[in-house]
Short mmCIF file of C-alpha atoms in Angstrom, two decimals:
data_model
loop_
_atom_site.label_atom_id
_atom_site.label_comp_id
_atom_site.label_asym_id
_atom_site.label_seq_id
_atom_site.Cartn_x
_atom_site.Cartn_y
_atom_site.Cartn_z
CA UNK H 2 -84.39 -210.96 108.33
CA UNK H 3 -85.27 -208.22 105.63
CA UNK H 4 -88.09 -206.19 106.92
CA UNK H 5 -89.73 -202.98 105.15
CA UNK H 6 -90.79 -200.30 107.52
CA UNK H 7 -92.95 -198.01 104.69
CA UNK H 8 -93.38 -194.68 106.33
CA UNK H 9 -90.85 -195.55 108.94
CA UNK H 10 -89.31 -192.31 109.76
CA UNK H 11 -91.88 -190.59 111.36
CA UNK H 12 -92.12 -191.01 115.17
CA UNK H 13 -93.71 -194.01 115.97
CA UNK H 14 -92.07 -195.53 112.35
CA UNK H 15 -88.40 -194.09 114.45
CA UNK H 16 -89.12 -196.33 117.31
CA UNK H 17 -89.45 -199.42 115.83
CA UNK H 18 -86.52 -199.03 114.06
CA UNK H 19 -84.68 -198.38 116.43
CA UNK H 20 -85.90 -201.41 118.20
CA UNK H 21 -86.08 -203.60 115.14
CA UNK H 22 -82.35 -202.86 114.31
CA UNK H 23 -80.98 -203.50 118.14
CA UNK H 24 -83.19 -206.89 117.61
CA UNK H 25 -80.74 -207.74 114.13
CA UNK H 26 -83.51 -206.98 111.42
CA UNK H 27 -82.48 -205.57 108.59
CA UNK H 28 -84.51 -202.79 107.82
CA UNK H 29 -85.29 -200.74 104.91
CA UNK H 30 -87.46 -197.75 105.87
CA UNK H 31 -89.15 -195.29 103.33
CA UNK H 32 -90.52 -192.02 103.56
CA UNK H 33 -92.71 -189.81 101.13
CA UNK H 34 -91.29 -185.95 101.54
CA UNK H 35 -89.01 -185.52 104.78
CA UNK H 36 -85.57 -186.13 103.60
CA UNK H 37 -83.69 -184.18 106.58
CA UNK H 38 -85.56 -186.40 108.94
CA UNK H 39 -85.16 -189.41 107.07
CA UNK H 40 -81.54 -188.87 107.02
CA UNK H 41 -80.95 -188.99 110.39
CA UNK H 42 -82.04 -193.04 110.53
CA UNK H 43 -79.38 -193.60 107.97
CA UNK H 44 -77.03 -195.65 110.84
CA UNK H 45 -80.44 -198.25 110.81
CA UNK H 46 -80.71 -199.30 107.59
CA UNK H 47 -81.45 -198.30 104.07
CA UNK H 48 -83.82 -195.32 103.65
CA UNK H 49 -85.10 -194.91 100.87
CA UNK H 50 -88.17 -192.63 99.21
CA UNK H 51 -91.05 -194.12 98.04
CA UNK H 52 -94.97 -192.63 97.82
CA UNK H 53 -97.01 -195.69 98.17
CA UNK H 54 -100.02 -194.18 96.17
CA UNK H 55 -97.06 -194.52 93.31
CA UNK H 56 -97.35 -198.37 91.74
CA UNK H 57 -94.00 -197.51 90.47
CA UNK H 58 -92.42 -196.17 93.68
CA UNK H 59 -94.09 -199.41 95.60
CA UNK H 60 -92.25 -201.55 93.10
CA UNK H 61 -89.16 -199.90 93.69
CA UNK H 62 -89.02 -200.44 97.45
CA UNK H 63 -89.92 -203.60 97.58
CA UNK H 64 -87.09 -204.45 95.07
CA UNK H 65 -84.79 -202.94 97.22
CA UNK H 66 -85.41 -205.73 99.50
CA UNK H 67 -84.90 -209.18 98.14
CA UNK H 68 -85.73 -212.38 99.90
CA UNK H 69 -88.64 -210.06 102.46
CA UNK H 70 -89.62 -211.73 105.46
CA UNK H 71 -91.82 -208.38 106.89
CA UNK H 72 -93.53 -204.94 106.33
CA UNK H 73 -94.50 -202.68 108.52
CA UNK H 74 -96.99 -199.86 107.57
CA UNK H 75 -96.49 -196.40 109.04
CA UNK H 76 -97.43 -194.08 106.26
CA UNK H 77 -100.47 -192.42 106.52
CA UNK H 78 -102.04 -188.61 106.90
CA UNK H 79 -104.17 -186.72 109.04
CA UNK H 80 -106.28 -184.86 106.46
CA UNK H 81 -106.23 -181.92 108.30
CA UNK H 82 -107.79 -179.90 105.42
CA UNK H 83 -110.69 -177.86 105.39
CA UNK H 84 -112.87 -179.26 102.04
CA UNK H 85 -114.54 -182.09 103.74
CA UNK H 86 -114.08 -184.47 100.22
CA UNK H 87 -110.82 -183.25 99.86
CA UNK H 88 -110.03 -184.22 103.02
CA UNK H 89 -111.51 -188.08 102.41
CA UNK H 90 -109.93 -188.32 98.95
CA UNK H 91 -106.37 -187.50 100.41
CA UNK H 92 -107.38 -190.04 103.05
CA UNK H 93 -108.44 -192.58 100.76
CA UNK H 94 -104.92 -192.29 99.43
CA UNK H 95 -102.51 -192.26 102.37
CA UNK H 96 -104.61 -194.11 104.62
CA UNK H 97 -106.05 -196.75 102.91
CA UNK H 98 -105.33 -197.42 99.30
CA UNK H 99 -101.51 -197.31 99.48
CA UNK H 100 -100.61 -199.28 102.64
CA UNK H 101 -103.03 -202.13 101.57
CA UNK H 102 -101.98 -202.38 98.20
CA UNK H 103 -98.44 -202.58 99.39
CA UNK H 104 -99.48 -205.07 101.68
CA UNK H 105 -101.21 -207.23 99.05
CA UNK H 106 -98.32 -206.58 96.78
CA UNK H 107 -95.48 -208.01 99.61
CA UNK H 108 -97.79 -210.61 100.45
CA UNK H 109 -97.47 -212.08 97.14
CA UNK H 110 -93.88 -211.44 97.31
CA UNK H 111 -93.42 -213.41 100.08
CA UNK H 112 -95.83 -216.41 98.82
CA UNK H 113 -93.81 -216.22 95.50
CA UNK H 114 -90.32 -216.95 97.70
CA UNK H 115 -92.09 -219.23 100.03
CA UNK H 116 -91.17 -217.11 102.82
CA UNK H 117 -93.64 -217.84 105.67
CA UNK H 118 -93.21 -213.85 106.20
CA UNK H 119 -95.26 -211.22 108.55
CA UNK H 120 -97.18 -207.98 107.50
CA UNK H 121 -98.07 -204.97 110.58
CA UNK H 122 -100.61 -202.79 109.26
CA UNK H 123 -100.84 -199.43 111.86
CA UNK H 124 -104.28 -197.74 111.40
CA UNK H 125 -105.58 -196.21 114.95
CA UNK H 126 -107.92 -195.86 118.18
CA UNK H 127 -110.10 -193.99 116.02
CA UNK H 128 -110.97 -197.35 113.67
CA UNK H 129 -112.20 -199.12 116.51
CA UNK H 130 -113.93 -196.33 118.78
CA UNK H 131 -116.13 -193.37 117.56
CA UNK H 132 -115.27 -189.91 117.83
CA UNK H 133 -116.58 -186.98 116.49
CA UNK H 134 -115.49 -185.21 113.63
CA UNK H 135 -112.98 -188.16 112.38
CA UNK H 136 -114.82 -188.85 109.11
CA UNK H 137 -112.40 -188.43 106.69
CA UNK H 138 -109.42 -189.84 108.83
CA UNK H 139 -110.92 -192.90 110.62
CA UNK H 140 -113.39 -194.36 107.58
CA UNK H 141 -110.25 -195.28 105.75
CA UNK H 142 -108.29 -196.27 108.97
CA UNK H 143 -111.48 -198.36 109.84
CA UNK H 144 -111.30 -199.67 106.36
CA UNK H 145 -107.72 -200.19 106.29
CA UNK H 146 -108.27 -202.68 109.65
CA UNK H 147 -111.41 -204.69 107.40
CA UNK H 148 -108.51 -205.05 104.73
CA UNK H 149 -105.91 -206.12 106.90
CA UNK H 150 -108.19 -209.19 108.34
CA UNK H 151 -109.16 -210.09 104.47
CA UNK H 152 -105.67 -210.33 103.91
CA UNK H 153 -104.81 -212.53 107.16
CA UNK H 154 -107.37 -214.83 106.10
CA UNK H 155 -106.06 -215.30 102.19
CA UNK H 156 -102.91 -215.66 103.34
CA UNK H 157 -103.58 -217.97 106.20
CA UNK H 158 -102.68 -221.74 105.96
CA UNK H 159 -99.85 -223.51 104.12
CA UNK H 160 -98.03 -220.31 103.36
CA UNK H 161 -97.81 -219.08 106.97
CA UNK H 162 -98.27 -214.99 105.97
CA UNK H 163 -99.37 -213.76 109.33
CA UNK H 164 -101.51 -210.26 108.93
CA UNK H 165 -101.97 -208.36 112.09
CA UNK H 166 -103.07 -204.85 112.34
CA UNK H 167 -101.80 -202.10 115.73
CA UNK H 168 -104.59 -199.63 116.52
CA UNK H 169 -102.38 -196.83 118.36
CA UNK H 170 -104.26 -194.30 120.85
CA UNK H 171 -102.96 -190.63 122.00
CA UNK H 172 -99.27 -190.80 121.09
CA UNK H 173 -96.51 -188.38 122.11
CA UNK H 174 -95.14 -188.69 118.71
CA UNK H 175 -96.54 -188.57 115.10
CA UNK H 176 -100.05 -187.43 114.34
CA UNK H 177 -101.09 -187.07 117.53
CA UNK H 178 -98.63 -184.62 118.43
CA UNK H 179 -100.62 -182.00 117.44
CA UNK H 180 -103.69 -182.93 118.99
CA UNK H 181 -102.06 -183.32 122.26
CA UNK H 182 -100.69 -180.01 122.07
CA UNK H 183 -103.78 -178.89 121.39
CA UNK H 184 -105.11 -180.32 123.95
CA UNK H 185 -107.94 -182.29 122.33
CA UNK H 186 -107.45 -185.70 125.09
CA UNK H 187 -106.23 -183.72 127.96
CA UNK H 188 -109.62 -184.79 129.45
CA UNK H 189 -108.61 -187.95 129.17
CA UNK H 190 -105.47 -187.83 131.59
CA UNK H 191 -107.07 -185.20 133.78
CA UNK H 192 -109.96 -187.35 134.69
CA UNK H 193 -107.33 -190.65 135.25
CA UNK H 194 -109.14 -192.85 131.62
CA UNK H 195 -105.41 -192.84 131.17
CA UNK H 196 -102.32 -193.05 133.02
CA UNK H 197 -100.21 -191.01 130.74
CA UNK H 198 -100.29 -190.41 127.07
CA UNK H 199 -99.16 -193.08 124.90
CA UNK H 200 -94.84 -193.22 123.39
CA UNK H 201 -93.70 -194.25 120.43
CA UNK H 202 -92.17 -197.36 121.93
CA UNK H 203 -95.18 -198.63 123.31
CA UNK H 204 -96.23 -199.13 119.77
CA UNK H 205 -93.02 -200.30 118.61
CA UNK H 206 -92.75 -203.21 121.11
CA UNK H 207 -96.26 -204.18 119.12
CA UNK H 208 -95.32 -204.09 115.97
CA UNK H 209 -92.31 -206.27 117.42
CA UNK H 210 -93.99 -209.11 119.00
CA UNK H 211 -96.30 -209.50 115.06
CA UNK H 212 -93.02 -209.35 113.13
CA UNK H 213 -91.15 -211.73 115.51
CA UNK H 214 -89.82 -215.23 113.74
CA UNK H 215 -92.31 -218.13 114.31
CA UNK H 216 -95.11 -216.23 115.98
CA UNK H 217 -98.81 -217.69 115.95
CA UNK H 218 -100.43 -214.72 115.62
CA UNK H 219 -102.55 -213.92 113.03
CA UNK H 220 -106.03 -211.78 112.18
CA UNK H 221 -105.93 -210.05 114.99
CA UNK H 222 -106.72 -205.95 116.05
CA UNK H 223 -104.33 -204.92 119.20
CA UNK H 224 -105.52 -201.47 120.01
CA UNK H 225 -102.41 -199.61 122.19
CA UNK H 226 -104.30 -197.04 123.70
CA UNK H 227 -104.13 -197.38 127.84
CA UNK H 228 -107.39 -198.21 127.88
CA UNK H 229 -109.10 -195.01 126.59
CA UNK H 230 -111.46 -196.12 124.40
CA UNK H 231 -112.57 -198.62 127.05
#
């Protein structure tokens, strides 16, 4: 089965992968800027660049992979920039208007081809919890989840397009690298919210069970977070 992993050679995009291509999916996996990195996934699948706030570049990638069954959305950005409406217009970008317009766009792909196919949108802990100084990042992550269930319910029915969306927490990989280091949730493990900080694979073994063949799944927001924003 031919499944797109846009953004997927960042961390948490590198796990699933990796766990999608032991599982016999064959994966095409994009990234915007980091070609070194990218590289280095080659033995997975196609990589290929794409910038999904491109129409063209979206077009391109999902050419590259004829007869879809899923996508996976990893791309996004922190907007770690100073000008706070700089910061939600780069958002708005990478966060919300390219992943759902590729979504949309593979969706009616997939309805096209009859393929009863799967879409995994990853937005974060942030969408569904408040915290602090996340404007700019979390509106259009929040948005991004609103999105994903408009799309699960269009597509639900006869064509069986399932549309789920993974909420990741504190992750030792990706964005929230820095933030560990940082030590902006160290709170959080210090006063036992949370076991241990979230690893890429926990979110990859999500993203698994919504792309898997003949699931029932669909509509639904499964935040991977160990319970922190409980």
């Amino acid at each position: 089965m031919k499944v797109v992993l846009a953004g997927g050679t960042g961390g948490l995009g590198t796990a699933a992968a990796r766990l999608l291509a032991r599982d016999g999916f064959d994966l095409v996996m994009s990234y915007r800027s980091n070609v070194p990195r990218a590289t280095q996934l080659s033995d997975l699948g196609q990589v290929m660049q794409a910038d999904l706030a491109d129409p063209a570049q979206r077009k391109q990638l999902l050419d590259a992979t004829p007869g879809l069954y899923g996508l996976a959305v990893f791309a996004g950005n922190p907007a770690r920039v100073a000008a706070f409406d700089e910061a939600c217009r780069l958002s708005f970008e990478a966060n919300f208007l390219g992943p759902v317009t590729l979504a949309r766009e593979a969706s009616e792909r997939m309805k096209a081809a009859g393929t009863a196919g799967a879409i995994v949108l990853i937005s974060t802990m942030q969408a569904v919890s408040v915290f602090s100084g996340s404007t700019p990042y979390a509106s259009q992550k929040a948005a991004l989840v609103h999105a994903g269930l408009i799309l699960a319910k269009e597509c639900r029915g006869p064509s069986g397009i399932r549309v789920n969306i993974v909420c990741p927490g504190v992750n030792q990989a990706g964005m929230a690298e820095a933030s560990i280091a940082a030590g902006k949730y160290a709170k959080y493990l210090n006063e036992g919210v949370i076991p241990r900080y979230g690893r890429a694979e926990d979110v990859a073994r999500a993203v698994r069970f919504f792309l898997e063949p003949d699931n029932y799944v669909t509509g639904q927001v499964l935040t991977v977070d160990g319970g922190l924003t409980l």
